[in-house]
Short mmCIF file of C-alpha atoms in Angstrom, two decimals:
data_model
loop_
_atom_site.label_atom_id
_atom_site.label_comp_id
_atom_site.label_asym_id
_atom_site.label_seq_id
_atom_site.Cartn_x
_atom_site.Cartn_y
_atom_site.Cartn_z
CA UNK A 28 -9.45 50.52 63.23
CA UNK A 29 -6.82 51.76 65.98
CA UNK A 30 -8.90 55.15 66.22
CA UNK A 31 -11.94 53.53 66.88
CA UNK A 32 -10.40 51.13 69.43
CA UNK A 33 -8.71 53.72 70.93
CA UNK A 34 -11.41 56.49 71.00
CA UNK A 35 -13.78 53.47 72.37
CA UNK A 36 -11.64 52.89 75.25
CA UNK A 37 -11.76 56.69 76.40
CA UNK A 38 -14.96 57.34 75.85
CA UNK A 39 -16.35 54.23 77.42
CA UNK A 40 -14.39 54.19 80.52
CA UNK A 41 -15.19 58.55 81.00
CA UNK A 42 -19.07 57.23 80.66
CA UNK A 43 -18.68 54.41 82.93
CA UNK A 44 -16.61 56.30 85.53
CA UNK A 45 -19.30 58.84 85.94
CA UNK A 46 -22.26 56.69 85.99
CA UNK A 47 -20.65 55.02 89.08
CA UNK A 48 -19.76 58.30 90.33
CA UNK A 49 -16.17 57.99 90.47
CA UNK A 50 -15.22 60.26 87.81
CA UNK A 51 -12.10 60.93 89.59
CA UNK A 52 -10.16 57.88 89.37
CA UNK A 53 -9.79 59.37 85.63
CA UNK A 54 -7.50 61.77 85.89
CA UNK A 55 -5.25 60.10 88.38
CA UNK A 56 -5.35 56.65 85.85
CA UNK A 57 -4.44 58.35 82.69
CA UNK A 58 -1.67 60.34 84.49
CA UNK A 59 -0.24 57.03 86.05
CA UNK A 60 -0.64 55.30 82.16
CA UNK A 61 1.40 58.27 80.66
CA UNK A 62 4.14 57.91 83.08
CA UNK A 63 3.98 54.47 82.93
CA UNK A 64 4.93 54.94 78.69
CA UNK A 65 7.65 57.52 79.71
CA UNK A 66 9.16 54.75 81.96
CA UNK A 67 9.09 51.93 79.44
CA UNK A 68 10.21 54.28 76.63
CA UNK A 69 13.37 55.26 78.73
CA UNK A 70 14.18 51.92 79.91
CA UNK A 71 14.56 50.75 76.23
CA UNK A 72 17.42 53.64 75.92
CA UNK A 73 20.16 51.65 77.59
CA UNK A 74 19.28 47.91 75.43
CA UNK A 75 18.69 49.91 72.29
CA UNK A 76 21.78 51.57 71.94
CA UNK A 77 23.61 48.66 73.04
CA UNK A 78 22.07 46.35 70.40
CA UNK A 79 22.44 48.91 67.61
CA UNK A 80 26.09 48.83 68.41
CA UNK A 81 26.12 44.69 68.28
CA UNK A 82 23.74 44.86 65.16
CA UNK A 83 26.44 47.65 63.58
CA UNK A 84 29.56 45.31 64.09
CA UNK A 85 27.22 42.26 62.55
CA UNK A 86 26.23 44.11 59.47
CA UNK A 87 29.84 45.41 59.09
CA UNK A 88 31.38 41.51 59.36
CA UNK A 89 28.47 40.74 57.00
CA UNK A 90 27.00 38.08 59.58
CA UNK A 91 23.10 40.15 58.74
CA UNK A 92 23.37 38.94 55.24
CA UNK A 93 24.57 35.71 55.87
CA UNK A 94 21.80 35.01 58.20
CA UNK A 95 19.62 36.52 55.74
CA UNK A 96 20.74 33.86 52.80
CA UNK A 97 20.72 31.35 55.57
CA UNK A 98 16.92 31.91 55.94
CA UNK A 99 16.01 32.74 52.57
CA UNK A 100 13.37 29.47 51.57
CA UNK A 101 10.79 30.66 54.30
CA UNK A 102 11.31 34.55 54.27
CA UNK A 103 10.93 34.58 50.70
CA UNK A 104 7.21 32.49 51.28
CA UNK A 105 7.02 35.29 54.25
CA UNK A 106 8.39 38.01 52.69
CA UNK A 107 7.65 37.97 49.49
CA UNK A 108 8.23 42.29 48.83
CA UNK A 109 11.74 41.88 50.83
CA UNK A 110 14.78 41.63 48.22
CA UNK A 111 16.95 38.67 48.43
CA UNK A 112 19.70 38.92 51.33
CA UNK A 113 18.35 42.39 52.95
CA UNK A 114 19.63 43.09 56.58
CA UNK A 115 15.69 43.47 56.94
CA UNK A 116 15.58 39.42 57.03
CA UNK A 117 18.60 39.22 59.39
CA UNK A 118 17.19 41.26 61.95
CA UNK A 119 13.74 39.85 61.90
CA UNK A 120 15.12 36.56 61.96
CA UNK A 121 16.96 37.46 65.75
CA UNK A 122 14.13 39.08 66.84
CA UNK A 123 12.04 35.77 65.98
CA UNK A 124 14.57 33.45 67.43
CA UNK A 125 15.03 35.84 70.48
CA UNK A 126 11.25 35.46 71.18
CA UNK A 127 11.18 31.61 71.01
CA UNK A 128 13.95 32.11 73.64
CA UNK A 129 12.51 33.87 75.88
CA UNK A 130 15.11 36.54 76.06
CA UNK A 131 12.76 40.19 75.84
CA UNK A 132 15.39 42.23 76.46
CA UNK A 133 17.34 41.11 73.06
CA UNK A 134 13.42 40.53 71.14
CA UNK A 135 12.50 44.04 71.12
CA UNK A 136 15.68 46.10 69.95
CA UNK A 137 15.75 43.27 67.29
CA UNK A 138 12.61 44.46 66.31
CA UNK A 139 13.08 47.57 66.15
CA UNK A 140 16.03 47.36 63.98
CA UNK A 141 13.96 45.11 62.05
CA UNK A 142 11.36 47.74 61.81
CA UNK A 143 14.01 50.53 60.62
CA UNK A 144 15.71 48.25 58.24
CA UNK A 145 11.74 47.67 56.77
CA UNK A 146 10.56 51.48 56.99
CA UNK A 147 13.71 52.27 54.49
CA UNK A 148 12.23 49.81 52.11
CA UNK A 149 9.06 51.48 52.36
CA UNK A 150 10.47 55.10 51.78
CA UNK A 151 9.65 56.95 55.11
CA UNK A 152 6.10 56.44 54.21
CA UNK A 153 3.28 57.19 57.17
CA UNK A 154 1.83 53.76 56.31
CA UNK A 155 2.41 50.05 57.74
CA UNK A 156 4.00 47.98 54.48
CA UNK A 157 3.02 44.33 53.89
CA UNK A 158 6.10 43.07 55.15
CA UNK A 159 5.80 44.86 58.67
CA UNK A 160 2.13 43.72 58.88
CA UNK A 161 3.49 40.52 58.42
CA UNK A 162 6.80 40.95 60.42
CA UNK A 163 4.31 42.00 63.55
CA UNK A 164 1.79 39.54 63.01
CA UNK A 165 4.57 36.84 63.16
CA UNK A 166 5.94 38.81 66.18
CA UNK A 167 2.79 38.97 67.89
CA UNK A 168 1.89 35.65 68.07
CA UNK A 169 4.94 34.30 68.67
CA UNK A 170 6.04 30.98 70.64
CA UNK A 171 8.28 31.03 73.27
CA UNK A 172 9.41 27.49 74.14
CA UNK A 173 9.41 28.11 78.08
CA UNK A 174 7.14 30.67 79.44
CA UNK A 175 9.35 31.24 82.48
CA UNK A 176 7.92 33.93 84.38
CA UNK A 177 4.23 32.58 84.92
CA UNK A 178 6.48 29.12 85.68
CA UNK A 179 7.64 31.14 88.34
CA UNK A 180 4.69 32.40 89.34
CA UNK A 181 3.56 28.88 89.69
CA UNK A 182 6.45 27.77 91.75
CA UNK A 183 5.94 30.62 93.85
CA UNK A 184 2.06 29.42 94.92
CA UNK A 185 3.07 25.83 95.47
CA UNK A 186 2.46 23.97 92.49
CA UNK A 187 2.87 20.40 92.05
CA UNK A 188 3.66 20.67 88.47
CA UNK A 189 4.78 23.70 87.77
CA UNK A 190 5.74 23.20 84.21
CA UNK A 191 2.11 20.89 83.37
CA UNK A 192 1.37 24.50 81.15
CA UNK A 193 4.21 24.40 78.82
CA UNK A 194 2.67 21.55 76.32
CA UNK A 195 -0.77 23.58 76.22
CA UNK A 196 1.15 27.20 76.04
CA UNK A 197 2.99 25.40 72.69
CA UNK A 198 -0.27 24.28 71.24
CA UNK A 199 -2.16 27.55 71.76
CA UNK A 200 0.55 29.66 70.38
CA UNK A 201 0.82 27.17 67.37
CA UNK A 202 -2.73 27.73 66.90
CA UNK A 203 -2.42 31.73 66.84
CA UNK A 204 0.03 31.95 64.82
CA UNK A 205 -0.74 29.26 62.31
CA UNK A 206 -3.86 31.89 62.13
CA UNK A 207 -1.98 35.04 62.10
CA UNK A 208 -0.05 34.08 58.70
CA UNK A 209 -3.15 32.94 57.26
CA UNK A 210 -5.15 36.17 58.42
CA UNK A 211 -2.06 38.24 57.37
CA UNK A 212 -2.13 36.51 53.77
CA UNK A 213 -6.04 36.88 53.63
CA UNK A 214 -6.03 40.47 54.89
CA UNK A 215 -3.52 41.50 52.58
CA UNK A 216 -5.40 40.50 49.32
CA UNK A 217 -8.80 41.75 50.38
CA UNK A 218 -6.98 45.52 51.29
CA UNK A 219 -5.24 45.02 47.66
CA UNK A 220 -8.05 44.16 46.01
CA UNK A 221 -10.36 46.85 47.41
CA UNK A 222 -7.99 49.71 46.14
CA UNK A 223 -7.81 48.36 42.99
CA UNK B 12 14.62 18.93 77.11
CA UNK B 13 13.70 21.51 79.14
CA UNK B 14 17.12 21.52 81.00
CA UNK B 15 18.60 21.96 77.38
CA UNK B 16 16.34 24.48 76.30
CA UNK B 17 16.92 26.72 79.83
CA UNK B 18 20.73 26.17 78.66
CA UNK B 19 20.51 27.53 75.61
CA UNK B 20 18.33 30.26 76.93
CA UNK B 21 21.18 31.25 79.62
CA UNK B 22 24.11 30.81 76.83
CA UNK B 23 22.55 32.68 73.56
CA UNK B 24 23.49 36.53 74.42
CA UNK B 25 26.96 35.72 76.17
CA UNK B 26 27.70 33.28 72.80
CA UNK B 27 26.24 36.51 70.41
CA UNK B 28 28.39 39.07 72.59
CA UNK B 29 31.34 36.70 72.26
CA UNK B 30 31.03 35.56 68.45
CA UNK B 31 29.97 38.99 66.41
CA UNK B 32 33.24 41.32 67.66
CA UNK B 33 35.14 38.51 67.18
CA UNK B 34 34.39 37.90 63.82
CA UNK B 35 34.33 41.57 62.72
CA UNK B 36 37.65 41.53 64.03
CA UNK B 37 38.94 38.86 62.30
CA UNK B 38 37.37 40.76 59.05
CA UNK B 39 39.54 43.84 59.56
CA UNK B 40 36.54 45.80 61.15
CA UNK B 41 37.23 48.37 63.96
CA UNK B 42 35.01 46.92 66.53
CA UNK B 43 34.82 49.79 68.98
CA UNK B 44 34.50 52.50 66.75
CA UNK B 45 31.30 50.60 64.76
CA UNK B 46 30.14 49.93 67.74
CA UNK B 47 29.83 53.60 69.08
CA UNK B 48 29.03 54.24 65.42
CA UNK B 49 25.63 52.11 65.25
CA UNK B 50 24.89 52.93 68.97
CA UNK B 51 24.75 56.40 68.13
CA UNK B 52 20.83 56.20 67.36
CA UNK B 53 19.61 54.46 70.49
CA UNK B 54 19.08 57.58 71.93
CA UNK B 55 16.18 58.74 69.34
CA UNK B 56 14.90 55.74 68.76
CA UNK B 57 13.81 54.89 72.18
CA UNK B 58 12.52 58.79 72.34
CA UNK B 59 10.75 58.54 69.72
CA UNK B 60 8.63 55.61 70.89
CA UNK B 61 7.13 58.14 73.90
CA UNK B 62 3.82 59.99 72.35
CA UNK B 63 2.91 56.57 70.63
CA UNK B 64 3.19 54.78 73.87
CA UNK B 65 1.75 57.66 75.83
CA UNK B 66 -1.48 57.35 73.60
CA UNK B 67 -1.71 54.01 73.98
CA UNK B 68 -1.38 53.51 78.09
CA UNK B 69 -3.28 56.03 78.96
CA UNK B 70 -6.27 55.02 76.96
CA UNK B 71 -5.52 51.45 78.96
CA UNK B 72 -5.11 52.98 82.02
CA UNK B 73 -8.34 54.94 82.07
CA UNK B 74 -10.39 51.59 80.72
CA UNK B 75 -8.96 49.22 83.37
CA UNK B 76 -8.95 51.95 86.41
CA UNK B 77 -12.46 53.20 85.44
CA UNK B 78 -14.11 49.99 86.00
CA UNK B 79 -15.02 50.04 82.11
CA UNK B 80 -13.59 46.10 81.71
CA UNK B 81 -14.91 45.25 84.96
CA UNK B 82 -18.54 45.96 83.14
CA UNK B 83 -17.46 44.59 79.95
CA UNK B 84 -16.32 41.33 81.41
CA UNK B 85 -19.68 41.07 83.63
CA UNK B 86 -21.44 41.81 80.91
CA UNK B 87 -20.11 38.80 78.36
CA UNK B 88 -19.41 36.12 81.26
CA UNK B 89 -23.20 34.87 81.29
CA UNK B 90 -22.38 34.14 77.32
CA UNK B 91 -19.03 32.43 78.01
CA UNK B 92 -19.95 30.22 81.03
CA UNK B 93 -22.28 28.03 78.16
CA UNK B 94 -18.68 26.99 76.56
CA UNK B 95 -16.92 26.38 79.84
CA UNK B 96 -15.10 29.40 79.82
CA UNK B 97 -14.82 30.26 83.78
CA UNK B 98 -16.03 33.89 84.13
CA UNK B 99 -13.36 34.84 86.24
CA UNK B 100 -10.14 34.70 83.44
CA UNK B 101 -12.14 36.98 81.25
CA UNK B 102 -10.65 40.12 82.90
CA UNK B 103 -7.22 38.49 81.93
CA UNK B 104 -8.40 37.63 78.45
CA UNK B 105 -9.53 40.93 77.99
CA UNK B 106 -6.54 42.51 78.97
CA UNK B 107 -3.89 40.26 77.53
CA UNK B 108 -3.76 42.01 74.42
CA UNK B 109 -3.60 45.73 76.00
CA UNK B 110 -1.08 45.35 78.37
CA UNK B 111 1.21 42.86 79.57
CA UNK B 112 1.78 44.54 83.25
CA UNK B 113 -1.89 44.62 83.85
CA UNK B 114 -2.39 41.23 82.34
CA UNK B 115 0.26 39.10 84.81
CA UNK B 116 -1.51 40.93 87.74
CA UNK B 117 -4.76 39.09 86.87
CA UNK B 118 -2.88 36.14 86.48
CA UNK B 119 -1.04 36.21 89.16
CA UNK B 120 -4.12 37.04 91.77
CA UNK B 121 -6.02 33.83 89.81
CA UNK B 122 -3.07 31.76 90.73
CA UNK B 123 -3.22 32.84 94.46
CA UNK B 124 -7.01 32.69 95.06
CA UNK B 125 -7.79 29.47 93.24
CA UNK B 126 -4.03 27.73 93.31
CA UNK B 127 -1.83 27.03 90.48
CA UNK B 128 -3.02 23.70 90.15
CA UNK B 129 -6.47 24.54 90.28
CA UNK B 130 -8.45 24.29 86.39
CA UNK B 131 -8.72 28.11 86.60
CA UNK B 132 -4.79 28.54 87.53
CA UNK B 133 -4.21 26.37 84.97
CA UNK B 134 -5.99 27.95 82.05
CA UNK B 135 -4.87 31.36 83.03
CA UNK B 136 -1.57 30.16 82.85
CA UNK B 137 -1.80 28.80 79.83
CA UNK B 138 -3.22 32.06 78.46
CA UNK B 139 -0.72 34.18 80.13
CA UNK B 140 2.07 32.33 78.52
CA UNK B 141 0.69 32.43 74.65
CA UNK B 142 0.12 35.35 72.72
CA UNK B 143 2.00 38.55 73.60
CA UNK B 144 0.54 42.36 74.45
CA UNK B 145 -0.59 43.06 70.51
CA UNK B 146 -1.85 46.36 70.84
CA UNK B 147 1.43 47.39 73.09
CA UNK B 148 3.56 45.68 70.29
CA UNK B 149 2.22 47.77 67.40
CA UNK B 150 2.33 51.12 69.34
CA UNK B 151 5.82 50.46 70.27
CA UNK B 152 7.14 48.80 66.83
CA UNK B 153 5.36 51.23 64.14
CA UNK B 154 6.12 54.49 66.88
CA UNK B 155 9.59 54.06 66.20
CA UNK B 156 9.86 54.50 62.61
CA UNK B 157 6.50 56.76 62.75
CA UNK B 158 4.14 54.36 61.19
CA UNK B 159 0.58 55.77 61.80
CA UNK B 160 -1.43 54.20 59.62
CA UNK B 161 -1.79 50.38 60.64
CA UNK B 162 -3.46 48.67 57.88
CA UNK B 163 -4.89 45.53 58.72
CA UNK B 164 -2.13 44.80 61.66
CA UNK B 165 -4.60 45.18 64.17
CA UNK B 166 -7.25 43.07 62.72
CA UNK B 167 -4.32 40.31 61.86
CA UNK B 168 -3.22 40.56 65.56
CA UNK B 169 -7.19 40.35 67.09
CA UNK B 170 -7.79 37.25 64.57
CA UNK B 171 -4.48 35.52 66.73
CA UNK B 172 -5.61 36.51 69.76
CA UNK B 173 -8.71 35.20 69.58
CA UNK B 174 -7.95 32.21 68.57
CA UNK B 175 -4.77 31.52 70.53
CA UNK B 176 -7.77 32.30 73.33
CA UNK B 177 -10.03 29.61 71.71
CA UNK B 178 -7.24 27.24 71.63
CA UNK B 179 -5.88 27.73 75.19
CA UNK B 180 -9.91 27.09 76.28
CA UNK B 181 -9.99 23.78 74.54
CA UNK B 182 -6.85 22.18 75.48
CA UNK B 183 -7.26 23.13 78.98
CA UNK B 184 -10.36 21.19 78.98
CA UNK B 185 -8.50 18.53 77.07
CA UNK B 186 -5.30 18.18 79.74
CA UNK B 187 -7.07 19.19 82.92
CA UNK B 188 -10.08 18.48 83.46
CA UNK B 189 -10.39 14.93 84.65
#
């Protein structure tokens, strides 16, 4: 599905670009988007290695698994192919909690532990597993219980209520992701089901 | 409750930094040496993350600069404006999963031109602080372990998205419009 979306976008936007006869915004816009990736990908140098280092000391004073056990009723309805206690729950359930908080510079190295933790359970494989299709549709759609930065933005253009969004942001986000577990659940049995 | 919340928000890493080296001290660990230890990968992992992200941007890049979602947005706003959808947010909505950057901008410029208090400010709002950049998420997440193949992640994340969408429409018409 990704290399349709993908090859969509491209081919779309060259078509479009050259109808309108500005074929040259092209070149300059897919330069800027690869730099942009560079940038990002660098930036997360200096939180990754400094969570991997917090996450090391955790798994070492065996706080992982004792979050893990701590959260085991609803990962095992979650994560039903995870074993019991795996430092795969532990660091999914930071990078959850770090997402309702708000805090994006803790959420993402969380995840990506998560994701390396979950990648050895799937044996190096090339393919997504059910549990990270599930971990990222969880991620995804995620609530975060105070959407500060378009508060801010709010504040900044005068409102007179700045925080009147935060009680439809919850509901919305409720709504997404009570979908994405049931889309996640659905999904999975229909790809199951079609290889067997 | 919001002052509590915002408190908690402020106190969680300082309390994390504070509580894990303590208690792997107190367990006999050598904190600065496991430290260095499990920082050791931070390096690759973040590299690794490049040509996934690469491929991803730039195909945003191109769509947004192009003009491409300008056309796509004209083109389904006629069909949205019979549910109330204002056909000015649907650049945001379409961007919102692609890119996060690209997706406050809109926001940001709705906010300004029609006012944060507006029913447009407030929808866009709304929709800015629900659902997060799904397409940047799974580039980012399976790139780092090498994932390729997604499965059904992307159609999971669209079915959300959509409805997180839906949902943000219909309660903004619920709270704010009078």
């Amino acid at each position: 599905m990704v290399n349709y979306i993908w090859l969509g976008m491209i081919v779309m936007s060259i078509v479009v670009a050259g109808a309108q006869g500005n074929i040259e915004v092209i070149t300059k816009a897919a330069f800027e988007g690869a730099d942009t990736a560079v940038e990002v990908s660098l930036s997360l140098i200096a939180i990754m290695t400094f969570w991997l280092g917090i996450m090391k000391l955790a798994e070492a004073a065996g706080l992982v698994k004792a979050l893990a056990r701590l959260v085991q009723p609803v990962t095992a309805f979650l994560f039903p192919s995870i074993p019991r206690n795996h430092p795969a729950l532990g660091a999914i359930v930071m990078n959850l909690s770090a997402n309702v908080l708000g805090l994006s510079n803790a959420a993402t190295p969380m995840g990506l532990i998560a994701m390396q933790e979950l990648q050895k359970l799937n044996g190096n494989s090339r393919t997504a597993s059910e549990a990270m299709c599930t971990f990222l549709a969880l991620n995804t759609s995620c609530l975060t219980l105070i959407p500060t930065t378009i508060i801010g933005i709010r504040l900044m253009y005068g409102s007179q209520d700045p925080t009147a969004i935060v009680g439809t942001t919850i509901f919305a986000t409720a709504c997404g992701m009570t979908v994405a577990i049931i889309a996640d659940r659905t999904f999975r049995r229909i790809y199951n089901w079609r290889r067997s | 409750m919001f002052e509590l919340i915002n408190q908690i928000s402020r106190w969680a890493i300082p309390v994390v930094l504070l509580v894990i080296p303590l208690i792997a001290f107190i367990k006999r660990v050598p904190v600065f040496e496991t430290f260095v230890e499990g920082a050791e990968e931070g390096f690759s992992t973040a590299i690794k993350t490049i040509p996934y992200l690469v491929a991803m941007l730039v195909a945003v890049s191109v769509f947004r600069a192009s003009g491409a979602m300008q056309l796509m947005a004209d083109y389904f706003s006629p069909l949205l404006d019979n549910v109330g959808f204002p056909a000015e947010v649907l650049p945001h909505a379409i961007m919102r999963p692609l890119s996060g950057g690209a997706a406050l901008g809109i926001a940001t410029d709705l906010i300004k031109t029609h006012g944060p208090d507006s029913f447009i400010g407030k929808l866009v709002s709304t929709m800015q602080g629900t659902s997060d950049t799904t397409f940047y998420v799974l580039t980012l997440y399976f790139g780092s372990v090498g994932v390729r193949r997604y499965r059904y992640a992307v159609a999971t994340g669209l079915c959300a998205d959509i409805t997180t969408l839906v949902a943000s429409l219909f309660i903004a018409h619920v709270m704010f419009t009078t």
